[in-house]
Amino acid sequence: MTRESAISKATVYYDEGRLLEDIKRRVAIRSESQIPASRAHLTTYLSEEIAPALASMGFTSELIDNPVEGAGPMLIAERIEDEHLPTVLTYGHGDVIRGLEEQWRSGLSPWDLVQEGDRYYGRGAADNKGQHSINMAAMASVLQARGRLGFNVKVLMETGEELGSPGLRAVCERERERLKADVFIASDGPRLNAKRPTLFLGSRGALNVTLTVRFREGANHSGNWGGLLANPGIVLAHALASIVSPEGKVLAREILPQSIADSVRKALQDCPVEPIEGEPSVDDWWGEPGLSRAEKVFGWNTFEVLAFRTGNPDNPVNAIPGHAVANCQIRFVAGTDPEALVPALRRHLDAQGFPMVQLALSRKSFMAATRLDPANPWVRWAAQSIERSTGIRPAVLPNLGGSLPNECFADVLGLPTLWVPHSYAGCSQHAPDEHVLGSILREGMQIMAGLFWDLGEKDTPARPSARAA
Ligand SMILES: [Zn+2]
C-alpha cells in the first residue's frame, strides 16, 4: 500500500459524507464546559464518542477525573505498536463554548450540523470537534492503508479548554511518563487564511485584566450633582486612552516586546494576512506603526477592551454612575514575562495620573506564550509533508495569534509542538453561527493522512539513525 492510497481513503471518507456524520453526531452533544448543568455531556462526549472511535482503531483508553474540583474529565488513550517506533502525542478538546442558541441565524442551530454551500454550521464544528474528528479519521485511513500505523500514538483529550484548561497542566505533570512522546501534532485554531494550509508552532499568551473606577455606591442625579461629582466612566475612558492611542498604538510601552527576532520576522514575511470574503477587512491605520499585518498579529503584543460598562446602557437614567468597569485583555508573544504585565500597567496608570483605576486579574490563571524554533527539524519535516499532499507550500507561523494551552505540551512535556489547523479566522468560533468549510475539511483529511503516513516511514526526525544506517 502507498501514501497515495492512504490519502485517497481519507478523501473518500470525506466525499462519502462519513466525516460529516462523525461531526454531526459530536456537535449534537451539548458539551458546554461553561455551563455547570451541561457537565454530564462532557463525560458523554469522551465515553460515548471518542473512546469507542479510538477503541475501533486498537487504542486503550482511560477516563480520568480532573484534579480540579468540578472541572470536566479527560481521556488518555494510547496505541503502542513497538517501543522502538516514534511516538506522537495528539490532543483535542471535547468541550465547546456556550451554545448561545437564541442568537443563531434562523434555520441554524448550535446542536445540529447544517450545510449551506461549502459551510457546515454547528457549535464545535470548528472548535474543536471538527478538527480532532479529522485527525482521528485520517489516522484510521492510514491504519487501513498500511495495516499498521508505523508509529505509536498517545491521545490526551480534555473537556475544559473553554474554561482555560483547568487541571491540564497538573495532569501533564503527573502523567509525564505516560505521555512521553517524540513529537506533538494536533489541530485547533485557524489557518492563516482559508486557502493556505498552515503549520503553527506555538501560541500567544493571554491575560485578562479588569480596570475599575469606583467613586461611590449608587448613582446621583446629573442635574443636582453634575459638575460636582467626578464621573467614573469619563475617568476610565481617559485611563484607557492613555494605554492605547486613537490609532491603536500601545502607549504603555512596558507591556510590549522589545523587538521581533529575526527568525520570526523572516518566517512572517511568508505569511501575508489577506482576509477573504466573509472575514473583516484589516484596518491598516490601526496598531503598531511600522509593523506588517503579520507582525502585528503574530509577532507583537496587543491591549484590547473586550467590554466597557458604566451606568446602565440598556436603560440609561439621568445620573452620574457610581462606578465604571472595563474588561481588557493583553495578548502577548513568547519572551514577554506575563508576571510583569500587571505591575507594568500599574506603573503606567500611576505615572499618567490614574491611581484611582484598580487593576485585577479577571482569571486565576492566564495562558502562557510558547513558540517552537522555526529551524527545528520537525518543522521542515511537517512542512514538506503538507506540501507533498496538497501541492501548496504551507504558511509556517511561529505562533498562533490566539491562545492555546500549548505550554503544557511544549514546556511541561518538552515536546516539539506542531499545530495543523483545519479552520479559518472567519469561522465565528465562540460566536453564533460557528461553521467549518467543507473544502478545508476535505483538504485537512488529505494533509493529516499524509502526515500520519510519513510519520510511519523511516525518515523522520525521531529516527535520524534510520537515515544514517
Ligand atoms: Zn475555543
XYZ file of C-alpha atoms and ligand atoms in Angstrom:
470
model
C 0.000 0.000 0.000
C 1.133 3.532 -0.676
C 0.941 7.064 0.617
C -1.475 7.823 -2.219
C -3.836 5.068 -1.139
C -3.902 6.390 2.433
C -4.711 9.864 1.153
C -7.318 8.539 -1.215
C -9.024 6.580 1.584
C -9.081 9.773 3.653
C -10.563 11.730 0.737
C -13.234 9.100 0.152
C -14.104 9.205 3.856
C -14.965 12.867 3.386
C -16.565 12.506 -0.059
C -18.907 9.773 1.158
C -20.083 12.046 3.964
C -18.716 9.884 6.754
C -16.593 12.596 8.332
C -19.625 14.899 8.331
C -21.649 12.163 10.040
C -18.985 11.926 12.754
C -19.017 15.678 13.250
C -22.826 15.854 13.218
C -23.087 13.250 16.000
C -20.452 15.051 18.037
C -21.926 18.524 17.533
C -25.257 17.161 18.837
C -23.672 16.550 22.266
C -24.081 19.752 24.278
C -20.656 19.726 25.854
C -20.688 23.339 27.046
C -17.996 23.457 29.710
C -19.035 26.935 30.860
C -22.487 25.713 31.864
C -22.430 23.592 35.029
C -25.730 21.899 34.072
C -24.044 20.529 30.944
C -21.378 18.764 32.996
C -22.710 15.252 32.225
C -22.372 15.886 28.488
C -18.616 16.310 28.893
C -18.285 12.745 30.125
C -20.707 11.526 27.453
C -18.601 13.085 24.746
C -15.468 11.257 25.833
C -17.018 7.934 26.798
C -19.612 7.574 24.047
C -17.885 9.235 21.099
C -14.139 9.411 21.486
C -13.282 6.265 23.434
C -15.277 3.934 21.104
C -13.828 5.543 17.969
C -10.331 5.088 19.360
C -11.092 1.535 20.517
C -12.058 0.616 16.966
C -8.520 1.643 15.991
C -6.954 -0.514 18.685
C -6.451 2.138 21.348
C -6.839 1.511 25.046
C -8.223 4.491 26.863
C -8.937 5.677 30.339
C -11.238 8.403 31.523
C -9.549 10.355 34.280
C -11.089 12.703 36.780
C -9.979 16.273 36.683
C -7.843 17.106 39.718
C -9.616 20.473 39.787
C -12.905 20.173 41.657
C -15.918 20.490 39.355
C -13.921 20.600 36.109
C -14.627 18.115 33.305
C -12.843 14.765 32.872
C -10.021 13.987 30.498
C -9.260 10.995 28.366
C -5.845 9.454 27.954
C -5.538 6.818 25.257
C -2.695 5.012 23.598
C -1.884 2.656 20.800
C 1.607 1.232 21.115
C 2.897 -0.776 18.169
C 6.525 -1.033 19.116
C 8.502 0.887 21.685
C 11.280 1.452 19.138
C 8.978 3.369 16.839
C 8.451 7.126 17.143
C 5.584 8.238 19.335
C 3.242 11.111 18.656
C 1.137 12.796 21.294
C -2.055 14.322 19.979
C -4.620 16.466 21.721
C -8.119 17.791 21.349
C -10.832 19.329 23.460
C -14.319 17.908 23.598
C -15.928 20.910 25.225
C -17.397 23.854 23.379
C -18.178 27.449 24.227
C -21.792 28.030 25.296
C -24.338 27.450 22.520
C -25.992 30.908 22.538
C -28.873 29.172 20.783
C -31.213 32.175 20.515
C -28.576 34.242 18.714
C -28.036 31.902 15.764
C -29.441 32.873 12.385
C -32.832 31.313 11.649
C -32.520 27.855 10.144
C -29.337 27.221 12.114
C -28.845 25.607 15.493
C -25.713 25.131 17.574
C -26.600 21.464 18.102
C -27.191 20.339 14.533
C -24.694 20.340 11.685
C -26.413 22.278 8.903
C -24.958 22.713 5.428
C -25.144 25.898 3.365
C -22.889 25.662 0.310
C -19.341 24.995 1.472
C -20.231 25.889 5.060
C -21.228 23.464 7.793
C -22.699 25.228 10.801
C -22.724 23.912 14.347
C -21.188 24.630 17.750
C -17.807 22.926 17.914
C -17.701 22.281 14.163
C -14.526 24.354 14.068
C -13.553 24.498 17.747
C -12.599 21.701 18.224
C -14.797 18.713 17.344
C -14.412 19.001 13.568
C -10.659 19.299 13.891
C -9.978 16.296 16.121
C -12.545 14.284 14.132
C -10.420 14.858 11.027
C -7.273 13.735 12.798
C -8.837 10.557 14.149
C -10.402 9.653 10.787
C -7.208 10.387 8.882
C -5.279 8.166 11.268
C -7.804 5.397 10.651
C -7.245 5.789 6.898
C -3.511 5.282 7.343
C -4.130 2.288 9.568
C -6.316 0.728 6.884
C -3.925 1.505 4.064
C -0.810 0.261 5.803
C -2.287 -2.384 8.078
C -0.477 -0.678 10.955
C 0.483 2.909 11.653
C 4.233 2.521 11.846
C 4.342 4.719 14.968
C 2.863 4.873 18.437
C 0.126 7.274 19.416
C -0.911 8.822 22.682
C -4.054 10.895 22.910
C -4.945 13.462 25.522
C -8.412 14.951 25.288
C -9.713 17.456 27.798
C -13.152 18.952 28.330
C -12.271 22.275 29.920
C -10.376 24.184 27.255
C -13.036 26.897 27.026
C -12.603 27.459 30.763
C -8.855 27.893 30.411
C -7.949 24.187 30.661
C -8.258 23.652 34.425
C -6.177 20.691 35.583
C -4.455 20.164 32.243
C -1.074 21.278 33.463
C -1.389 19.212 36.640
C -2.320 16.108 34.641
C 0.600 16.616 32.251
C 2.935 16.973 35.223
C 1.513 13.905 36.950
C 1.371 11.760 33.793
C 4.646 12.972 32.314
C 5.993 9.436 31.905
C 2.789 8.074 30.406
C 2.508 10.966 27.941
C 6.131 10.759 26.848
C 6.491 11.167 23.079
C 8.814 12.379 20.346
C 6.564 14.981 18.815
C 3.244 16.669 19.398
C 0.831 17.030 16.480
C -2.660 18.431 16.971
C -5.206 20.712 15.379
C -7.055 23.738 16.670
C -7.455 27.372 15.714
C -7.475 28.917 12.247
C -5.284 28.706 9.191
C -3.504 31.863 8.088
C -6.282 32.034 5.512
C -8.849 29.576 4.255
C -6.867 28.638 1.144
C -3.432 28.176 2.660
C -2.522 25.060 4.625
C -0.846 26.260 7.794
C 1.542 24.988 10.416
C 1.874 26.931 13.622
C 4.429 26.245 16.304
C 3.066 27.811 19.441
C 0.638 30.423 20.574
C 0.450 33.863 22.012
C -0.385 34.086 25.659
C -3.446 35.845 27.019
C -4.038 37.688 30.230
C -7.412 39.179 31.126
C -7.410 42.167 33.405
C -10.277 44.256 34.745
C -9.940 48.011 35.153
C -12.365 49.516 37.632
C -13.061 53.051 38.807
C -15.336 53.085 41.835
C -16.086 56.518 43.259
C -19.244 55.917 45.236
C -22.087 53.480 45.797
C -25.057 54.118 43.546
C -25.765 56.879 41.051
C -26.511 60.540 41.712
C -28.875 62.853 39.782
C -26.924 64.514 36.977
C -28.805 67.815 37.316
C -28.169 68.146 41.020
C -24.654 66.714 41.066
C -23.194 67.022 37.537
C -20.041 69.128 37.635
C -19.618 68.419 41.341
C -19.021 64.676 41.258
C -16.275 63.097 39.183
C -17.675 60.772 36.538
C -16.037 57.313 36.752
C -16.926 56.481 33.141
C -15.086 59.518 31.848
C -12.089 58.923 34.098
C -11.850 55.299 32.977
C -12.151 56.312 29.320
C -9.202 58.676 29.790
C -7.214 55.971 31.534
C -7.806 53.591 28.611
C -6.898 56.352 26.177
C -3.574 56.678 27.982
C -2.868 52.983 27.340
C -3.729 52.851 23.619
C -3.661 55.763 21.158
C -6.614 56.651 18.891
C -4.775 54.749 16.135
C -4.319 51.592 18.192
C -0.656 52.110 19.112
C 0.061 50.790 22.591
C 1.331 53.738 24.641
C 2.073 51.683 27.754
C 5.328 50.575 26.130
C 6.404 48.394 29.034
C 3.819 45.746 28.113
C 5.348 45.303 24.661
C 8.203 43.103 23.444
C 11.442 44.961 22.849
C 11.751 43.704 19.303
C 10.830 40.916 16.909
C 13.510 38.239 16.481
C 14.999 37.972 13.001
C 13.950 34.319 12.558
C 10.367 35.260 13.444
C 10.378 38.319 11.194
C 11.697 36.183 8.364
C 9.081 33.458 8.855
C 6.334 36.082 8.944
C 7.417 37.586 5.636
C 5.963 34.481 4.027
C 2.647 34.852 5.871
C 0.681 37.708 4.328
C -2.581 38.405 6.144
C -5.212 38.753 3.411
C -8.802 38.343 4.599
C -11.181 36.594 2.279
C -14.885 37.132 1.702
C -16.790 36.816 4.944
C -13.848 37.991 7.027
C -13.482 41.618 8.121
C -11.097 43.818 6.162
C -7.948 44.872 8.006
C -7.693 48.424 9.389
C -4.156 49.180 8.323
C -4.274 52.563 10.103
C -4.633 50.679 13.420
C -1.908 49.135 15.539
C 1.832 49.479 15.949
C 3.248 51.768 13.242
C 5.908 50.217 11.029
C 4.878 46.602 11.533
C 3.422 44.410 8.798
C 0.000 42.878 9.324
C 1.573 39.513 10.186
C 3.991 41.133 12.631
C 1.121 42.957 14.347
C -0.917 39.835 14.983
C 1.728 37.101 15.316
C 4.842 38.945 16.449
C 3.622 41.640 18.821
C 1.508 42.250 21.928
C -1.905 43.889 21.976
C -4.124 45.513 24.566
C -7.866 45.314 23.879
C -11.034 46.443 25.574
C -13.440 43.493 25.484
C -16.296 45.180 27.342
C -16.851 48.552 28.994
C -19.712 49.353 31.279
C -20.859 52.348 33.288
C -24.392 53.159 34.379
C -26.992 51.002 32.683
C -26.543 51.068 28.887
C -29.813 49.183 28.343
C -31.816 51.676 30.334
C -29.894 54.929 30.841
C -31.063 57.279 33.559
C -30.129 60.914 34.157
C -27.489 60.191 36.728
C -23.768 60.124 37.285
C -22.851 56.480 37.681
C -21.014 55.404 40.790
C -18.533 53.213 39.024
C -17.206 52.049 35.673
C -15.525 48.818 34.652
C -13.615 47.704 31.574
C -12.743 44.074 30.868
C -9.485 44.136 28.993
C -7.072 41.628 27.538
C -3.410 41.546 26.722
C -2.243 39.040 24.113
C 1.489 38.520 24.228
C 4.226 36.660 22.403
C 6.856 34.302 23.800
C 9.548 36.290 25.557
C 7.085 38.554 27.401
C 7.051 37.864 31.142
C 3.350 37.562 31.990
C 4.041 38.236 35.668
C 5.401 41.635 34.715
C 2.366 42.830 32.763
C 0.020 43.970 35.529
C 2.789 45.711 37.516
C 3.805 47.473 34.278
C 0.218 48.651 33.710
C 0.057 49.820 37.337
C 3.202 51.930 36.904
C 1.854 53.342 33.664
C -1.503 54.329 35.147
C 0.122 55.879 38.209
C 2.535 57.844 36.047
C -0.345 59.068 33.877
C -2.312 60.300 36.886
C -4.753 57.406 37.246
C -4.023 55.893 40.666
C -7.810 55.568 41.178
C -8.041 52.909 38.462
C -7.982 49.498 40.129
C -6.404 46.580 38.296
C -7.390 42.969 38.883
C -6.638 39.764 37.026
C -10.036 38.540 35.901
C -8.991 34.913 35.647
C -6.994 32.994 38.177
C -4.614 31.746 35.558
C -3.531 33.005 32.211
C -2.347 31.227 29.121
C 1.405 31.316 28.624
C 3.044 32.109 25.320
C 5.077 29.456 23.512
C 6.978 29.178 20.279
C 8.968 26.326 18.736
C 12.033 27.462 16.828
C 11.083 27.508 13.125
C 14.501 25.894 12.491
C 13.541 22.695 14.400
C 13.846 19.647 12.062
C 10.236 18.638 12.783
C 9.069 21.895 11.229
C 10.718 21.205 7.897
C 9.558 17.587 8.025
C 5.914 18.606 8.531
C 6.010 21.459 6.010
C 7.400 19.137 3.345
C 4.768 16.516 4.088
C 1.952 19.053 3.803
C 3.335 20.418 0.554
C 3.629 16.909 -0.851
C -0.018 16.171 -0.002
C -1.549 19.428 -1.215
C 0.898 20.886 -3.720
C 0.831 24.083 -1.630
C 3.704 25.362 0.464
C 2.144 25.796 3.909
C 2.345 29.015 5.870
C 4.626 28.409 8.852
C 3.588 30.669 11.704
C 5.986 30.856 14.661
C 2.866 31.116 16.794
C -0.864 31.481 16.525
C -2.346 34.909 17.194
C -4.775 33.332 19.646
C -4.048 31.278 22.716
C -3.886 27.555 23.395
C -2.712 25.550 26.404
C 0.431 24.741 24.432
C 2.754 25.331 27.374
C 1.573 22.017 28.817
C 2.998 20.209 25.799
C 5.946 22.461 24.951
C 7.157 23.236 28.469
C 5.819 20.559 30.833
C 6.246 17.634 28.414
C 9.112 19.247 26.500
C 7.790 18.320 23.064
C 8.286 19.973 19.704
C 4.745 21.225 19.033
C 3.225 21.176 15.553
C -0.301 22.511 15.119
C -2.096 21.934 11.823
C -5.331 23.955 11.930
C -8.413 22.925 9.962
C -10.410 26.111 10.352
C -10.167 29.732 9.274
C -10.428 33.082 11.005
C -13.934 33.782 9.667
C -15.399 30.634 11.257
C -17.229 32.512 14.088
C -15.833 30.208 16.738
C -17.025 31.429 20.158
C -19.863 33.362 18.462
C -23.234 32.391 16.988
C -23.134 30.743 13.532
C -19.851 28.848 14.075
C -19.000 26.851 10.972
C -16.332 24.947 9.103
C -15.620 24.908 5.400
C -16.117 21.613 3.600
C -13.139 22.398 1.373
C -10.858 22.665 4.420
C -12.279 19.501 5.994
C -11.522 17.605 2.808
C -8.029 19.019 2.441
C -7.469 18.507 6.173
C -8.165 14.787 5.738
C -5.529 14.661 2.998
C -2.970 16.662 4.969
C -3.343 14.535 8.085
C -3.337 11.239 6.201
C -0.110 12.354 4.530
C 1.449 13.442 7.832
C 0.496 10.233 9.629
C 1.675 8.163 6.696
C 5.021 9.954 6.721
C 5.347 9.550 10.480
C 5.329 5.787 9.930
C 8.104 5.983 7.336
C 11.755 5.592 8.252
C 12.754 9.128 7.509
C 11.546 11.164 10.470
C 13.418 13.449 12.834
C 12.580 10.902 15.557
C 14.587 8.265 13.725
C 17.610 10.035 12.295
C 19.669 6.874 12.806
C 17.454 5.039 10.360
C 18.509 7.517 7.717
C 22.187 7.190 8.584
C 22.057 3.384 8.611
Zn -12.383 27.777 21.739
